[in-house]
Coordinates of C-alpha atoms in Angstrom, one line a residue:
Chain E
M1 CA 1.6 -6.9 -16.3
N2 CA 1.0 -3.7 -18.4
Y3 CA -0.3 -1.0 -16.2
S4 CA -2.3 1.4 -18.3
C5 CA -2.8 5.2 -18.0
Q6 CA -6.4 4.3 -17.4
D7 CA -5.4 2.1 -14.6
A8 CA -3.1 4.8 -13.2
A9 CA -5.8 7.4 -13.5
E10 CA -8.3 5.1 -11.4
A11 CA -5.7 4.5 -8.8
L12 CA -4.6 8.1 -8.3
A13 CA -7.0 9.0 -5.3
A14 CA -6.6 5.7 -3.5
H15 CA -2.6 6.4 -3.9
A16 CA -3.1 9.8 -2.6
L17 CA -4.7 8.4 0.2
D18 CA -2.2 5.7 1.0
A19 CA -4.8 3.3 0.3
L20 CA -3.4 1.3 -2.6
P21 CA -1.9 -2.2 -1.6
A22 CA 1.8 -2.8 -1.9
G23 CA 1.9 -4.4 -5.1
E24 CA -0.4 -1.8 -7.3
R25 CA 1.6 0.8 -5.6
L26 CA 4.7 -0.3 -7.0
L27 CA 3.0 -0.5 -10.6
L28 CA 1.7 3.0 -10.3
L29 CA 5.0 4.2 -9.3
E30 CA 6.7 2.5 -12.2
H31 CA 4.0 3.9 -14.3
L32 CA 4.4 7.8 -12.9
A33 CA 8.2 7.4 -13.4
E34 CA 7.6 7.0 -17.3
C35 CA 4.4 9.1 -17.8
R36 CA 4.2 12.8 -16.5
D37 CA 0.2 12.7 -17.7
H38 CA -1.0 12.3 -14.2
D39 CA 1.4 14.9 -12.3
E40 CA -1.3 17.4 -12.0
E41 CA -4.2 15.4 -11.1
L42 CA -1.9 13.7 -8.4
A43 CA -0.9 17.0 -7.0
R44 CA -4.5 18.1 -6.5
D45 CA -5.4 14.8 -4.9
R46 CA -2.5 15.1 -2.5
E47 CA -3.6 18.7 -1.8
V48 CA -6.8 17.5 -0.9
A49 CA -5.7 14.4 1.0
G50 CA -3.6 16.6 3.0
R51 CA -6.2 18.8 4.4
L52 CA -8.3 15.9 5.6
S53 CA -6.1 15.8 8.8
L54 CA -7.1 19.1 9.6
S55 CA -10.7 17.6 10.5
L56 CA -9.1 15.8 13.3
R57 CA -8.7 17.2 17.0
P58 CA -5.4 18.5 17.4
T59 CA -3.1 17.3 20.2
A60 CA -0.7 19.5 22.1
P61 CA 2.7 18.0 21.3
P62 CA 5.0 17.6 24.2
G63 CA 7.9 20.1 24.7
R64 CA 10.4 17.3 24.2
L65 CA 9.3 16.6 20.8
R66 CA 10.4 20.4 19.5
A67 CA 13.7 19.9 21.2
A68 CA 14.1 16.6 19.7
L69 CA 13.3 17.8 16.5
L70 CA 15.6 20.8 16.5
E71 CA 18.6 18.3 17.7
A72 CA 17.6 16.1 14.7
F73 CA 17.9 19.2 12.2
D74 CA 21.2 20.1 13.8
R75 CA 22.5 16.6 13.1
E76 CA 21.5 16.6 9.6
A77 CA 22.9 20.1 8.9
A78 CA 26.1 18.8 10.4
L79 CA 26.2 15.8 8.2
L80 CA 25.8 17.8 5.1
Q81 CA 28.8 20.1 5.8
P82 CA 31.6 19.7 3.5
Q83 CA 34.4 17.4 5.4
V84 CA 38.1 17.4 4.9
A85 CA 39.3 15.1 2.4
P86 CA 40.4 11.8 3.2
A87 CA 44.1 10.8 3.0
A88 CA 45.4 9.9 -0.3
Q89 CA 43.7 6.8 -2.1
E90 CA 45.3 3.9 -3.3
P91 CA 45.5 3.6 -6.8
D92 CA 42.7 1.2 -7.1
A93 CA 40.5 2.7 -4.9
L94 CA 37.3 4.5 -5.9
P95 CA 37.2 7.1 -8.9
A96 CA 37.3 10.7 -7.6
P97 CA 34.0 12.3 -7.4
A98 CA 32.9 14.6 -9.8
S99 CA 32.7 18.2 -8.6
T100 CA 28.9 18.8 -8.5
D101 CA 26.6 20.2 -5.8
A102 CA 25.2 16.9 -5.2
V103 CA 28.6 15.3 -4.0
A104 CA 29.8 18.3 -1.9
A105 CA 29.8 16.2 1.2
E106 CA 30.9 12.9 -0.5
P107 CA 34.4 12.8 0.7
A108 CA 33.5 11.4 4.5
R109 CA 30.8 9.1 2.6
Q110 CA 33.4 7.9 0.4
G111 CA 35.7 7.2 3.2
S112 CA 32.9 5.1 5.0
V113 CA 32.3 3.1 1.9
L114 CA 35.9 2.5 1.6
A115 CA 36.1 1.2 4.9
L116 CA 33.3 -1.3 4.4
L117 CA 35.1 -2.6 1.3
R118 CA 38.6 -3.1 3.1
Q119 CA 36.7 -5.7 5.7
P120 CA 38.8 -8.8 5.4
A121 CA 35.5 -10.8 4.4
L122 CA 36.2 -9.3 0.9
A123 CA 39.4 -11.2 0.3
Y124 CA 37.6 -14.3 0.4
G125 CA 36.4 -16.1 -2.7
I126 CA 32.7 -17.2 -3.0
A127 CA 31.7 -20.1 -5.2
A128 CA 28.6 -18.1 -6.3
A129 CA 31.1 -15.3 -7.5
L130 CA 29.5 -12.6 -6.1
L131 CA 29.8 -9.3 -7.8
I132 CA 31.7 -6.6 -6.2
A133 CA 31.4 -3.4 -7.9
V134 CA 31.2 0.1 -6.8
V135 CA 29.3 2.2 -9.1
G136 CA 30.9 5.7 -9.2
L137 CA 29.1 8.8 -10.4
A138 CA 29.5 8.2 -13.9
A139 CA 27.2 5.4 -13.5
W140 CA 24.7 7.3 -11.3
N141 CA 21.7 7.5 -13.6
L142 CA 19.7 10.7 -12.3
S143 CA 16.2 10.5 -13.7
L144 CA 15.8 13.4 -16.1
Q145 CA 12.0 13.4 -15.8
D146 CA 12.1 14.6 -12.2
D147 CA 15.4 14.6 -10.0
A148 CA 13.4 14.7 -7.0
R149 CA 11.4 11.6 -7.7
V150 CA 13.5 8.8 -8.8
L151 CA 17.3 8.2 -8.0
T152 CA 18.8 5.2 -9.4
T153 CA 22.2 3.2 -9.3
S154 CA 23.2 -0.1 -10.8
A155 CA 26.1 -2.6 -11.0
A156 CA 26.7 -5.4 -13.3
G157 CA 29.1 -8.0 -13.6
P158 CA 29.5 -11.7 -15.2
G159 CA 26.2 -13.4 -14.9
M160 CA 24.6 -10.7 -12.4
S161 CA 23.1 -7.4 -12.3
L162 CA 21.7 -4.9 -9.7
R163 CA 19.6 -1.8 -10.4
V164 CA 18.2 0.0 -7.5
S165 CA 15.4 2.8 -8.2
Y166 CA 14.5 4.9 -5.1
Y167 CA 11.5 6.9 -5.4
S168 CA 12.1 9.8 -2.9
N169 CA 8.6 11.2 -2.8
Q170 CA 7.1 7.6 -2.1
Q171 CA 10.2 6.3 0.0
V172 CA 10.1 3.0 -1.9
A173 CA 13.3 1.5 -3.3
I174 CA 13.1 -1.0 -6.0
F175 CA 15.5 -3.7 -6.5
D176 CA 16.1 -5.2 -9.8
L177 CA 18.4 -7.9 -9.6
D178 CA 19.7 -11.1 -11.5
M179 CA 21.9 -13.2 -9.0
P180 CA 23.2 -16.6 -9.3
P181 CA 21.3 -18.9 -6.9
P182 CA 22.8 -18.5 -3.3
A183 CA 25.1 -21.4 -2.0
A184 CA 23.1 -23.9 0.1
G185 CA 22.1 -22.9 3.4
H186 CA 22.5 -19.1 2.4
V187 CA 20.4 -16.3 1.6
Y188 CA 21.2 -13.0 -0.1
Q189 CA 20.3 -9.9 2.3
A190 CA 19.9 -6.5 1.5
W191 CA 21.4 -3.3 3.2
M192 CA 21.4 0.5 3.0
I193 CA 24.5 2.1 3.9
S194 CA 23.7 5.2 6.0
E195 CA 26.5 7.3 8.1
G196 CA 28.8 4.4 6.8
K197 CA 27.0 1.8 8.9
P198 CA 24.9 -1.0 7.1
V199 CA 21.2 -1.0 8.0
S200 CA 19.5 -4.1 7.0
L201 CA 16.7 -3.9 4.6
G202 CA 15.8 -7.4 4.8
V203 CA 16.5 -11.1 3.3
L204 CA 15.8 -11.2 -0.3
P205 CA 13.0 -13.7 -1.2
S206 CA 14.5 -14.4 -4.6
N207 CA 17.7 -14.3 -6.4
H208 CA 16.1 -12.5 -9.4
G209 CA 13.3 -10.2 -10.3
R210 CA 11.8 -7.3 -8.5
I211 CA 11.8 -6.6 -4.9
A212 CA 10.4 -3.5 -3.0
F213 CA 11.6 -2.2 0.2
A214 CA 9.6 0.6 1.8
G215 CA 11.3 3.2 4.1
D216 CA 13.1 6.7 4.0
M217 CA 16.4 5.9 2.2
S218 CA 16.9 9.8 1.3
H219 CA 20.2 9.5 3.7
A220 CA 21.4 6.6 2.4
E221 CA 25.1 6.5 0.6
A222 CA 24.7 3.3 -0.9
V223 CA 22.7 -0.1 -1.2
A224 CA 24.6 -3.3 -0.8
I225 CA 23.7 -7.1 -1.0
S226 CA 25.6 -9.8 0.8
L227 CA 25.6 -13.6 1.3
E228 CA 24.4 -14.6 4.8
P229 CA 23.5 -17.9 6.4
M230 CA 19.9 -18.7 6.3
G231 CA 17.9 -16.3 8.2
G232 CA 20.0 -13.4 7.9
S233 CA 22.6 -11.7 9.8
S234 CA 22.6 -8.6 11.9
Q235 CA 25.7 -7.3 10.1
P236 CA 26.7 -8.2 6.7
T237 CA 29.6 -11.0 7.3
T238 CA 30.3 -12.0 3.7
P239 CA 31.6 -10.2 0.5
I240 CA 28.9 -7.6 -0.8
V241 CA 27.7 -6.0 -4.0
E242 CA 27.5 -2.4 -3.4
A243 CA 25.9 0.4 -5.6
K244 CA 26.5 4.0 -4.6
F245 CA 23.8 6.7 -4.9
Chain V
M1 CA -2.1 6.5 16.1
G2 CA -3.2 6.0 19.8
V3 CA 0.4 5.3 20.9
S4 CA 2.0 8.6 22.1
K5 CA 5.6 7.4 21.4
D6 CA 4.7 6.3 17.8
A7 CA 3.0 9.3 17.2
E8 CA 6.1 11.2 18.4
D9 CA 8.3 9.1 16.1
V10 CA 6.0 9.6 13.1
V11 CA 5.8 13.7 13.6
Q12 CA 9.8 13.4 14.1
E13 CA 10.2 11.5 10.8
S14 CA 8.0 13.3 8.9
F15 CA 9.4 16.9 9.7
L16 CA 13.0 15.3 8.7
A17 CA 11.5 14.3 5.6
L18 CA 9.9 17.6 4.8
W19 CA 13.3 19.4 5.8
R20 CA 15.3 17.2 3.6
Q21 CA 13.0 17.7 0.8
A22 CA 12.7 21.4 1.2
P23 CA 14.8 22.5 -1.8
R24 CA 12.6 20.3 -4.0
L25 CA 9.2 21.3 -2.6
D26 CA 6.7 22.4 -5.5
A27 CA 6.1 26.2 -4.3
R28 CA 2.4 26.0 -5.8
R29 CA 1.7 23.4 -2.8
G30 CA 0.7 24.3 0.6
L31 CA 3.3 23.5 3.1
R32 CA 1.1 22.3 5.7
S33 CA -1.0 19.9 3.3
Y34 CA 2.3 18.7 2.2
L35 CA 3.5 17.9 5.6
M36 CA 0.1 16.3 6.4
T37 CA 0.7 14.2 3.4
I38 CA 3.9 13.0 4.9
V39 CA 2.6 12.4 8.3
H40 CA -0.3 10.4 6.9
H41 CA 1.9 8.3 4.7
K42 CA 4.2 7.4 7.4
A43 CA 1.6 6.7 10.0
V44 CA -0.2 4.5 7.9
D45 CA 3.1 2.8 6.8
R46 CA 4.0 2.1 10.6
L47 CA 0.5 1.0 11.6
R48 CA 0.4 -1.6 8.5
R49 CA 3.9 -2.8 9.5
Q50 CA 2.6 -3.4 12.9
S51 CA -0.6 -4.7 11.9
R52 CA -2.5 -2.2 14.0
R53 CA -5.5 -0.3 13.1
P54 CA -6.3 3.3 14.3
E55 CA -9.4 3.4 16.3
V56 CA -11.3 6.4 14.3
V57 CA -15.1 5.5 14.1
L58 CA -17.6 8.3 12.3
G59 CA -20.4 8.7 14.5
E60 CA -21.9 11.3 17.0
D61 CA -18.8 11.8 18.8
A62 CA -16.7 11.3 15.7
P63 CA -14.2 14.2 14.7
L64 CA -16.2 14.6 11.5
R65 CA -19.4 15.8 13.3
E66 CA -19.4 20.0 13.1
S67 CA -19.7 22.1 15.9
D68 CA -18.6 19.1 18.4
E69 CA -16.0 21.3 20.1
A70 CA -17.2 24.9 19.4
G71 CA -17.0 26.3 22.6
P72 CA -16.7 30.0 24.2
E73 CA -13.1 30.1 23.4
E74 CA -11.9 32.3 20.6
V75 CA -12.1 30.7 17.2
T76 CA -8.5 30.6 15.5
E77 CA -8.0 30.2 12.0
Q78 CA -7.1 26.6 12.5
A79 CA -10.2 26.0 14.2
L80 CA -12.1 27.6 11.3
E81 CA -10.0 25.6 8.6
A82 CA -11.0 22.3 10.5
A83 CA -14.6 23.3 10.6
E84 CA -14.5 23.8 6.7
V85 CA -12.8 20.4 6.1
R86 CA -15.5 18.7 8.4
A87 CA -18.3 20.6 6.6
A88 CA -16.8 19.4 3.1
L89 CA -16.6 15.5 4.6
A90 CA -20.2 15.7 5.7
S91 CA -21.5 17.0 2.2
L92 CA -20.0 13.9 0.7
S93 CA -22.7 11.2 -0.1
R94 CA -22.8 8.2 2.6
E95 CA -20.9 5.9 0.3
Q96 CA -18.1 8.4 -0.3
Q97 CA -17.7 9.1 3.3
S98 CA -17.6 5.3 4.3
V99 CA -14.6 4.8 1.7
I100 CA -12.9 7.8 3.2
E101 CA -13.4 6.7 6.7
L102 CA -11.8 3.2 6.3
T103 CA -9.4 3.9 3.9
Y104 CA -7.7 7.4 4.9
F105 CA -8.8 7.7 8.6
N106 CA -8.5 3.9 9.3
G107 CA -5.4 3.0 7.2
M108 CA -7.2 0.2 5.2
T109 CA -6.1 -0.6 1.9
I110 CA -8.7 -0.3 -1.0
A111 CA -8.7 -4.1 -0.8
E112 CA -9.5 -4.1 2.9
A113 CA -12.2 -1.6 2.4
A114 CA -13.8 -3.4 -0.4
D115 CA -14.0 -6.6 1.8
Q116 CA -15.5 -4.7 4.4
L117 CA -18.1 -2.9 2.7
K118 CA -18.9 -6.0 0.3
I119 CA -18.2 -4.0 -2.9
P120 CA -15.7 -4.5 -5.7
V121 CA -12.4 -2.9 -5.3
G122 CA -12.9 -0.7 -8.4
T123 CA -15.9 0.6 -6.6
V124 CA -13.9 1.8 -3.9
K125 CA -11.5 3.3 -6.3
S126 CA -14.3 5.0 -7.9
R127 CA -15.8 6.4 -4.9
L128 CA -12.5 7.6 -3.6
R129 CA -12.0 9.5 -6.9
L130 CA -15.4 11.1 -6.9
A131 CA -15.0 12.0 -3.2
L132 CA -11.7 13.6 -3.7
G133 CA -13.0 15.5 -6.8
H134 CA -16.0 16.7 -4.8
L135 CA -13.9 17.9 -1.9
R136 CA -11.6 19.6 -4.3
R137 CA -14.3 21.6 -5.9
R138 CA -15.9 22.4 -2.5
F139 CA -12.4 23.6 -1.2
E140 CA -11.7 25.6 -4.3
G141 CA -15.2 27.3 -4.0
A142 CA -14.6 28.1 -0.4
S143 CA -11.3 29.8 -1.2

């Protein structure tokens, strides 16, 4: 479906008010990622929308909320501190990260990703030939339009491909995937890897096409897809497709 | 949001999101309005996932009525700004107020609002667009 500039212009106000249905919201986000003509208008709409809450009667927050916030900030700050580099990597391990500000805290995260990759389940072969690929920084496609808006990563292999775009301002991740049909009695499940731990995003309704997940993934180190028994699992149990942000 | 724990969670998530995005914030935007945008988005998202609706109804006792809480206490800058926003909302046409009420304050999508008002979705979009334009000119005129 083509989503024109006219369509986008008509939807901006509703979008600023969080009133777009999920499907149209995705279409608009994709359009905005490619077209910058609406930036000023959207910014103005958001400015107005942000003031509407001020009309409501304020509620005094409980004292514990401030303490909880400060503790959360401290945890966030601690995670961003550079960590001691892990022990020497195996020859076929992840490539060394480029020395950019964006990956100043990468060693600890890389260690977590390596630990996942070394799970025993990864040694098993699966008839569906799941792709096992870790995309290093060389494949990390940071959008040149606005580095605060879209983070992308991708992985590809024989007969399958995965591309994930995370719209940070909107907190929506779009999975573009093309995977072989899952084995009978199994489904694909998407995960976010945060602080070295997998967090389920949900069972994928399809093995190909575009699927969106809403949520805060700004702290995700990677995204992954695993093959699970029908209904999904609380933890990944099979070899995973993984793409690192 | 009507449920204290949910509201606290949303506030905490919003502040964290703001904190993480701080280095990339557009300096031209007001920080408070930016935070409110985040809070509203997270609140609506949580409510929709839980299939709940906030209970905000425009009426005589509704927050949009001017001077409903003016009292002898000292009027702070925040109270003045709240009054300004309420006055601006009251200056909208009834049709524009309705769509703002249903979508922004009650968390409905444009499709749900259209269904409730028995009007096309395009009309809801159009009224929202006109409403925000009117409010923006009103705020700019006041500043």
